[in-house]
Amino acid sequence: MENRKKVAFYTLGCKLNFSETSTIARNFNDEGFDRVDFEEVADIYVINTCSVTENADKQFKQVVKKAMKLNDKAFVAAVGCYAQLKPEELAAVDGVDLVLGATEKFKITDYIHDLSKNDMGEVHSCEIAEADFYVGSYSIGDRTRAFLKVQDGCDYKCTYCTIPLARGISRSDALENVLQNAAEISKQGIKEIVLTGVNIGDYGKGEFGNKKHEHTFLDLVQALDKVEGIERLRISSIEPNLLKNETIEFVSKSRTFVPHFHIPLQSGSNDILKLMKRRYLREIYTERVNKIREVMPHACIGVDVIVGFPGETDEHFLETYHFLNEMDISYLHVFTYSERDNTEAAAMTGIVPANVRAKRSKMLRGLSVKKRRAFYESQLGSHRTVLFESENKEGYIHGFTENYVKVKAPWNPELVNQLQPVNLTKIDEDGSVRVAFTAKLIEA
């Protein structure tokens, strides 16, 4: 069949965006489009945007430029969080033809009537209060792991965050749907599923269009653990106040859930946590980490932290630094605070100069390197299982253990997408861990 139109996708931002891009791509497929790589000439380029950092705004313009270079007659559509927050701004970017907000992005094919370029981007963006229905999605980025969306939106009012403005209220996929999607993913030979959402610990709220919690996050985890065919399940990021001891206990004994938690802290100073309107104090965070260590000493614990929030003095920052330095965590994701329109924090006093923000960020990134190294060293000599990925990187194949240690071995195509028992032997110059295989390689 000739003349099928070609569509290409570019995703900025989080794992949730990746899962939604995949769902949108499948819609195009159903409408008779062929998906091609973003580096190729296409008739339509769809860019899924992010609003979390200043950089995402600049990146968007660069991606549009790239698309226009490949085909200056291509139709360019912007969807996602930034498209919901600043639709007019995106529509004004040279080359953009269509901007769709939070509820419209899943119906994108309805808006593409003809592919002629517009002088000015056409905007279809709902009031965010209308983003109250749930669209389930999952992505299959590579053959090894898939991101499964279980929840969307957020009811928290953190003072630095635009996500509630971009994604609406907290709402969840029906448990039945999640289990069905998980089963579908595992049938495709994918070994690992990563659960994603905006605030996944809030799972169950809005499952049936109301605010009731019919199911909890623990119910979800227990039900997924029983799905046939899934080898590994990973929880992507969960708020400390919503990560209950029962969930930690369950993961420690679970068949499929891996010992890896990513728990946002944002600040180790209670004064700053209050200014951020976070829903916990640092004492709760310590309790969670101690509980994980008690039942899973070998677990990997990742931490999100923001530096340079308004009002963060040197003392506050050092409080955060020492708090993290003393805690038994495995790595940090460090974010430098950036002002966002329509947030409380943007109007706060005590602005931290950019050079101070950069210095603090550098210090915490250095601490992260030290923590990851110490965690990897603590795992040497242990017996783990690695899920190998599909890329040949300079003669090596890489993969991750269940507790998120990055390993490398000489390239062997038979290892691709296989779970292999290994012993962790030594840390390589590039920071990844070398392994010794403890069983005969499985034939792919």
GROMACS .gro file of C-alpha atoms in nm, residues 70-420:
model
  351
   70LEU     CA    1   1.472   1.733   0.806
   71ASN     CA    2   1.156   1.845   0.624
   72ASP     CA    3   1.055   2.210   0.616
   73LYS     CA    4   0.709   2.114   0.490
   74ALA     CA    5   0.643   1.870   0.774
   75PHE     CA    6   0.350   1.922   1.009
   76VAL     CA    7   0.471   1.980   1.368
   77ALA     CA    8   0.249   1.909   1.669
   78ALA     CA    9   0.334   1.985   2.033
   79VAL     CA   10   0.159   1.794   2.312
   80GLY     CA   11   0.217   1.735   2.684
   81CYS     CA   12   0.279   1.940   2.998
   82TYR     CA   13   0.439   2.250   2.852
   83ALA     CA   14   0.173   2.252   2.580
   84GLN     CA   15  -0.093   2.265   2.853
   85LEU     CA   16   0.080   2.537   3.057
   86LYS     CA   17   0.202   2.772   2.781
   87PRO     CA   18   0.008   2.681   2.464
   88GLU     CA   19   0.031   3.028   2.308
   89GLU     CA   20   0.405   3.041   2.365
   90LEU     CA   21   0.458   2.707   2.187
   91ALA     CA   22   0.218   2.799   1.908
   92ALA     CA   23   0.432   3.106   1.837
   93VAL     CA   24   0.749   2.898   1.784
   94ASP     CA   25   0.842   2.905   1.418
   95GLY     CA   26   0.735   2.581   1.246
   96VAL     CA   27   0.476   2.466   1.504
   97ASP     CA   28   0.133   2.391   1.350
   98LEU     CA   29  -0.069   2.238   1.632
   99VAL     CA   30  -0.060   2.255   2.014
  100LEU     CA   31  -0.270   2.013   2.217
  101GLY     CA   32  -0.328   2.025   2.593
  102ALA     CA   33  -0.369   1.756   2.857
  103THR     CA   34  -0.699   1.604   2.748
  104GLU     CA   35  -0.658   1.653   2.372
  105LYS     CA   36  -0.322   1.481   2.324
  106PHE     CA   37  -0.471   1.130   2.320
  107LYS     CA   38  -0.710   1.233   2.040
  108ILE     CA   39  -0.439   1.392   1.828
  109THR     CA   40  -0.539   1.209   1.509
  110ASP     CA   41  -0.882   1.379   1.528
  111TYR     CA   42  -0.714   1.718   1.498
  112ILE     CA   43  -0.495   1.642   1.200
  113HIS     CA   44  -0.735   1.699   0.913
  114ASP     CA   45  -0.486   1.815   0.658
  115LEU     CA   46  -0.113   1.842   0.684
  116SER     CA   47  -0.068   2.187   0.535
  117LYS     CA   48   0.154   2.420   0.735
  118ASN     CA   49  -0.017   2.690   0.942
  119ASP     CA   50   0.112   3.047   0.970
  120MET     CA   51   0.053   3.025   1.343
  121GLY     CA   52   0.014   2.714   1.557
  122GLU     CA   53  -0.347   2.614   1.619
  123VAL     CA   54  -0.420   2.567   1.991
  124HIS     CA   55  -0.663   2.319   2.145
  125SER     CA   56  -0.616   2.327   2.519
  126CYS     CA   57  -0.878   2.250   2.783
  127GLU     CA   58  -0.918   2.418   3.119
  128ILE     CA   59  -0.707   2.190   3.338
  129ALA     CA   60  -1.012   2.122   3.557
  130GLU     CA   61  -1.149   1.923   3.262
  131ALA     CA   62  -0.853   1.683   3.275
  132ASP     CA   63  -1.040   1.448   3.501
  133PHE     CA   64  -1.057   1.130   3.292
  134TYR     CA   65  -0.789   0.867   3.281
  135VAL     CA   66  -0.607   0.738   2.975
  136GLY     CA   67  -0.401   0.427   3.041
  137SER     CA   68  -0.074   0.385   2.858
  138TYR     CA   69   0.247   0.192   2.847
  139SER     CA   70   0.562   0.221   2.646
  140ILE     CA   71   0.786  -0.037   2.503
  141GLY     CA   72   1.103   0.160   2.443
  142ASP     CA   73   1.329  -0.137   2.397
  143ARG     CA   74   1.275  -0.509   2.423
  144THR     CA   75   1.404  -0.521   2.777
  145ARG     CA   76   1.172  -0.308   2.988
  146ALA     CA   77   0.842  -0.127   2.960
  147PHE     CA   78   0.701   0.174   3.145
  148LEU     CA   79   0.346   0.114   3.263
  149LYS     CA   80   0.141   0.417   3.364
  150VAL     CA   81  -0.089   0.349   3.659
  151GLN     CA   82  -0.180   0.701   3.776
  152ASP     CA   83  -0.191   1.059   3.647
  153GLY     CA   84  -0.219   1.410   3.794
  154CYS     CA   85  -0.153   1.527   4.151
  155ASP     CA   86  -0.356   1.682   4.435
  156TYR     CA   87  -0.047   1.804   4.622
  157LYS     CA   88   0.027   2.175   4.628
  158CYS     CA   89   0.408   2.180   4.644
  159THR     CA   90   0.505   2.545   4.604
  160TYR     CA   91   0.764   2.491   4.326
  161CYS     CA   92   0.566   2.256   4.104
  162THR     CA   93   0.353   2.314   3.793
  163ILE     CA   94   0.254   1.951   3.743
  164PRO     CA   95  -0.097   1.986   3.896
  165LEU     CA   96  -0.150   2.278   3.654
  166ALA     CA   97  -0.021   2.072   3.362
  167ARG     CA   98  -0.182   1.735   3.439
  168GLY     CA   99  -0.484   1.804   3.658
  169ILE     CA  100  -0.617   1.616   3.957
  170SER     CA  101  -0.494   1.281   4.086
  171ARG     CA  102  -0.665   0.991   3.913
  172SER     CA  103  -0.585   0.625   3.866
  173ASP     CA  104  -0.626   0.348   3.615
  174ALA     CA  105  -0.870   0.074   3.711
  175LEU     CA  106  -0.688  -0.217   3.872
  176GLU     CA  107  -0.830  -0.453   3.611
  177ASN     CA  108  -0.683  -0.239   3.329
  178VAL     CA  109  -0.341  -0.222   3.491
  179LEU     CA  110  -0.332  -0.599   3.529
  180GLN     CA  111  -0.445  -0.646   3.169
  181ASN     CA  112  -0.177  -0.406   3.038
  182ALA     CA  113   0.087  -0.583   3.249
  183ALA     CA  114  -0.018  -0.921   3.106
  184GLU     CA  115  -0.007  -0.778   2.749
  185ILE     CA  116   0.344  -0.642   2.805
  186SER     CA  117   0.475  -0.971   2.944
  187LYS     CA  118   0.332  -1.162   2.645
  188GLN     CA  119   0.566  -0.958   2.424
  189GLY     CA  120   0.868  -1.114   2.591
  190ILE     CA  121   0.951  -0.806   2.795
  191LYS     CA  122   1.116  -0.904   3.121
  192GLU     CA  123   1.081  -0.588   3.331
  193ILE     CA  124   0.795  -0.347   3.394
  194VAL     CA  125   0.853  -0.008   3.559
  195LEU     CA  126   0.544   0.143   3.724
  196THR     CA  127   0.507   0.514   3.650
  197GLY     CA  128   0.272   0.799   3.729
  198VAL     CA  129   0.286   1.152   3.865
  199ASN     CA  130   0.222   1.045   4.224
  200ILE     CA  131   0.196   0.666   4.216
  201GLY     CA  132   0.169   0.622   4.591
  202ASP     CA  133  -0.171   0.793   4.558
  203TYR     CA  134  -0.284   0.503   4.339
  204GLY     CA  135  -0.651   0.410   4.377
  205LYS     CA  136  -0.779   0.766   4.407
  206GLY     CA  137  -1.018   0.848   4.125
  207GLU     CA  138  -1.015   0.494   3.991
  208PHE     CA  139  -1.389   0.517   3.930
  209GLY     CA  140  -1.414   0.890   3.862
  210ASN     CA  141  -1.466   0.985   4.226
  211LYS     CA  142  -1.222   1.079   4.503
  212LYS     CA  143  -1.262   0.752   4.690
  213HIS     CA  144  -0.975   0.510   4.724
  214GLU     CA  145  -1.131   0.183   4.614
  215HIS     CA  146  -0.786   0.025   4.600
  216THR     CA  147  -0.456   0.132   4.753
  217PHE     CA  148  -0.101   0.124   4.619
  218LEU     CA  149  -0.042  -0.186   4.832
  219ASP     CA  150  -0.343  -0.358   4.664
  220LEU     CA  151  -0.193  -0.272   4.325
  221VAL     CA  152   0.149  -0.411   4.416
  222GLN     CA  153   0.001  -0.732   4.559
  223ALA     CA  154  -0.220  -0.788   4.251
  224LEU     CA  155   0.064  -0.724   4.004
  225ASP     CA  156   0.288  -0.970   4.188
  226LYS     CA  157   0.047  -1.247   4.086
  227VAL     CA  158   0.040  -1.168   3.711
  228GLU     CA  159   0.173  -1.467   3.518
  229GLY     CA  160   0.475  -1.417   3.295
  230ILE     CA  161   0.617  -1.102   3.454
  231GLU     CA  162   0.974  -1.155   3.568
  232ARG     CA  163   1.051  -0.818   3.726
  233LEU     CA  164   0.854  -0.519   3.853
  234ARG     CA  165   1.016  -0.190   3.956
  235ILE     CA  166   0.852   0.103   4.140
  236SER     CA  167   0.975   0.422   3.974
  237SER     CA  168   0.936   0.703   4.228
  238ILE     CA  169   0.715   0.722   4.538
  239GLU     CA  170   0.657   0.995   4.797
  240PRO     CA  171   0.795   0.908   5.145
  241ASN     CA  172   0.462   0.977   5.315
  242LEU     CA  173   0.286   0.734   5.078
  243LEU     CA  174   0.544   0.456   5.095
  244LYS     CA  175   0.397   0.251   5.377
  245ASN     CA  176   0.583  -0.006   5.586
  246GLU     CA  177   0.342  -0.275   5.462
  247THR     CA  178   0.451  -0.204   5.104
  248ILE     CA  179   0.819  -0.221   5.198
  249GLU     CA  180   0.757  -0.551   5.383
  250PHE     CA  181   0.567  -0.690   5.083
  251VAL     CA  182   0.838  -0.594   4.832
  252SER     CA  183   1.099  -0.765   5.051
  253LYS     CA  184   0.915  -1.098   5.017
  254SER     CA  185   0.769  -1.048   4.671
  255ARG     CA  186   0.817  -1.280   4.375
  256THR     CA  187   0.865  -1.006   4.115
  257PHE     CA  188   0.921  -0.665   4.280
  258VAL     CA  189   1.288  -0.571   4.290
  259PRO     CA  190   1.470  -0.414   4.588
  260HIS     CA  191   1.497  -0.066   4.440
  261PHE     CA  192   1.319   0.246   4.569
  262HIS     CA  193   1.338   0.599   4.439
  263ILE     CA  194   1.207   0.836   4.706
  264PRO     CA  195   1.198   1.214   4.656
  265LEU     CA  196   1.335   1.407   4.955
  266GLN     CA  197   1.380   1.754   4.794
  267SER     CA  198   1.542   1.898   5.108
  268GLY     CA  199   1.704   1.767   5.426
  269SER     CA  200   1.595   2.080   5.613
  270ASN     CA  201   1.252   2.081   5.779
  271ASP     CA  202   1.234   2.462   5.738
  272ILE     CA  203   1.268   2.427   5.361
  273LEU     CA  204   1.033   2.125   5.343
  274LYS     CA  205   0.767   2.343   5.509
  275LEU     CA  206   0.829   2.627   5.260
  276MET     CA  207   0.797   2.371   4.980
  277LYS     CA  208   0.470   2.245   5.137
  278ARG     CA  209   0.595   1.888   5.125
  279ARG     CA  210   0.376   1.646   5.321
  280TYR     CA  211   0.640   1.505   5.553
  281LEU     CA  212   0.942   1.605   5.759
  282ARG     CA  213   1.291   1.459   5.738
  283GLU     CA  214   1.223   1.227   6.034
  284ILE     CA  215   0.967   1.034   5.820
  285TYR     CA  216   1.228   1.002   5.546
  286THR     CA  217   1.481   0.854   5.790
  287GLU     CA  218   1.219   0.606   5.911
  288ARG     CA  219   1.149   0.487   5.556
  289VAL     CA  220   1.515   0.439   5.471
  290ASN     CA  221   1.578   0.254   5.799
  291LYS     CA  222   1.280   0.026   5.736
  292ILE     CA  223   1.405  -0.060   5.384
  293ARG     CA  224   1.754  -0.131   5.518
  294GLU     CA  225   1.612  -0.349   5.796
  295VAL     CA  226   1.425  -0.584   5.561
  296MET     CA  227   1.638  -0.542   5.244
  297PRO     CA  228   1.997  -0.450   5.337
  298HIS     CA  229   2.103  -0.484   4.971
  299ALA     CA  230   1.829  -0.254   4.832
  300CYS     CA  231   1.915   0.041   4.611
  301ILE     CA  232   1.770   0.370   4.737
  302GLY     CA  233   1.767   0.673   4.506
  303VAL     CA  234   1.685   1.026   4.622
  304ASP     CA  235   1.554   1.340   4.443
  305VAL     CA  236   1.680   1.666   4.589
  306ILE     CA  237   1.632   2.032   4.488
  307VAL     CA  238   1.903   2.292   4.557
  308GLY     CA  239   1.866   2.670   4.564
  309PHE     CA  240   1.501   2.689   4.667
  310PRO     CA  241   1.404   3.045   4.779
  311GLY     CA  242   1.505   3.093   5.142
  312GLU     CA  243   1.767   2.814   5.137
  313THR     CA  244   2.059   2.958   5.335
  314ASP     CA  245   2.405   2.802   5.353
  315GLU     CA  246   2.298   2.647   5.686
  316HIS     CA  247   1.988   2.488   5.529
  317PHE     CA  248   2.194   2.351   5.243
  318LEU     CA  249   2.457   2.205   5.477
  319GLU     CA  250   2.177   2.047   5.678
  320THR     CA  251   2.066   1.872   5.357
  321TYR     CA  252   2.423   1.776   5.266
  322HIS     CA  253   2.501   1.622   5.606
  323PHE     CA  254   2.163   1.452   5.626
  324LEU     CA  255   2.225   1.277   5.292
  325ASN     CA  256   2.590   1.210   5.363
  326GLU     CA  257   2.504   1.025   5.684
  327MET     CA  258   2.215   0.829   5.540
  328ASP     CA  259   2.257   0.487   5.383
  329ILE     CA  260   2.133   0.579   5.034
  330SER     CA  261   2.269   0.474   4.693
  331TYR     CA  262   2.253   0.774   4.455
  332LEU     CA  263   2.100   1.121   4.410
  333HIS     CA  264   1.910   1.295   4.133
  334VAL     CA  265   1.998   1.661   4.186
  335PHE     CA  266   1.772   1.937   4.050
  336THR     CA  267   1.870   2.302   4.052
  337TYR     CA  268   1.564   2.507   4.148
  338SER     CA  269   1.424   2.714   3.862
  339GLU     CA  270   1.137   2.962   3.889
  340ARG     CA  271   0.809   2.854   3.725
  341ASP     CA  272   0.522   3.090   3.648
  342ASN     CA  273   0.203   3.052   3.853
  343THR     CA  274   0.374   2.881   4.144
  344GLU     CA  275   0.388   3.013   4.502
  345ALA     CA  276   0.765   2.978   4.516
  346ALA     CA  277   0.811   3.219   4.223
  347ALA     CA  278   0.685   3.503   4.448
  348MET     CA  279   0.895   3.408   4.752
  349THR     CA  280   1.176   3.620   4.891
  350GLY     CA  281   1.525   3.495   4.967
  351ILE     CA  282   1.619   3.420   4.606
  352VAL     CA  283   1.941   3.218   4.588
  353PRO     CA  284   2.188   3.355   4.328
  354ALA     CA  285   2.244   3.133   4.023
  355ASN     CA  286   2.615   3.082   4.097
  356VAL     CA  287   2.533   2.961   4.450
  357ARG     CA  288   2.269   2.722   4.313
  358ALA     CA  289   2.528   2.585   4.069
  359LYS     CA  290   2.789   2.538   4.344
  360ARG     CA  291   2.542   2.353   4.570
  361SER     CA  292   2.431   2.134   4.281
  362LYS     CA  293   2.795   2.044   4.208
  363MET     CA  294   2.854   1.949   4.572
  364LEU     CA  295   2.554   1.716   4.578
  365ARG     CA  296   2.644   1.562   4.243
  366GLY     CA  297   2.988   1.487   4.389
  367LEU     CA  298   2.820   1.328   4.691
  368SER     CA  299   2.606   1.117   4.457
  369VAL     CA  300   2.916   0.979   4.283
  370LYS     CA  301   3.064   0.889   4.622
  371LYS     CA  302   2.738   0.724   4.739
  372ARG     CA  303   2.696   0.520   4.421
  373ARG     CA  304   3.057   0.403   4.440
  374ALA     CA  305   3.014   0.299   4.806
  375PHE     CA  306   2.692   0.116   4.720
  376TYR     CA  307   2.857  -0.070   4.430
  377GLU     CA  308   3.152  -0.163   4.651
  378SER     CA  309   2.914  -0.301   4.914
  379GLN     CA  310   2.771  -0.532   4.647
  380LEU     CA  311   3.101  -0.680   4.524
  381GLY     CA  312   3.121  -1.053   4.584
  382SER     CA  313   2.742  -1.086   4.595
  383HIS     CA  314   2.532  -1.311   4.377
  384ARG     CA  315   2.275  -1.120   4.164
  385THR     CA  316   2.064  -1.152   3.851
  386VAL     CA  317   2.125  -0.917   3.558
  387LEU     CA  318   1.880  -0.824   3.285
  388PHE     CA  319   2.096  -0.750   2.981
  389GLU     CA  320   2.004  -0.481   2.728
  390SER     CA  321   2.018  -0.495   2.351
  391GLU     CA  322   2.290  -0.246   2.260
  392ASN     CA  323   2.646  -0.329   2.166
  393LYS     CA  324   2.845  -0.043   2.320
  394GLU     CA  325   3.207  -0.060   2.204
  395GLY     CA  326   3.219  -0.436   2.236
  396TYR     CA  327   3.031  -0.456   2.566
  397ILE     CA  328   2.678  -0.542   2.669
  398HIS     CA  329   2.530  -0.360   2.970
  399GLY     CA  330   2.251  -0.444   3.208
  400PHE     CA  331   2.116  -0.387   3.558
  401THR     CA  332   2.093  -0.616   3.856
  402GLU     CA  333   1.763  -0.637   4.044
  403ASN     CA  334   1.905  -0.380   4.291
  404TYR     CA  335   2.006  -0.144   4.011
  405VAL     CA  336   2.380  -0.200   3.990
  406LYS     CA  337   2.494  -0.126   3.635
  407VAL     CA  338   2.707  -0.410   3.501
  408LYS     CA  339   2.902  -0.477   3.181
  409ALA     CA  340   3.028  -0.790   3.009
  410PRO     CA  341   3.193  -0.861   2.671
  411TRP     CA  342   2.931  -0.836   2.394
  412ASN     CA  343   2.738  -1.156   2.335
  413PRO     CA  344   2.412  -1.139   2.134
  414GLU     CA  345   2.281  -1.446   2.319
  415LEU     CA  346   2.263  -1.240   2.639
  416VAL     CA  347   2.024  -0.979   2.496
  417ASN     CA  348   1.702  -0.954   2.702
  418GLN     CA  349   1.809  -1.246   2.919
  419LEU     CA  350   1.812  -1.268   3.296
  420GLN     CA  351   2.147  -1.414   3.398
   0.00000   0.00000   0.00000
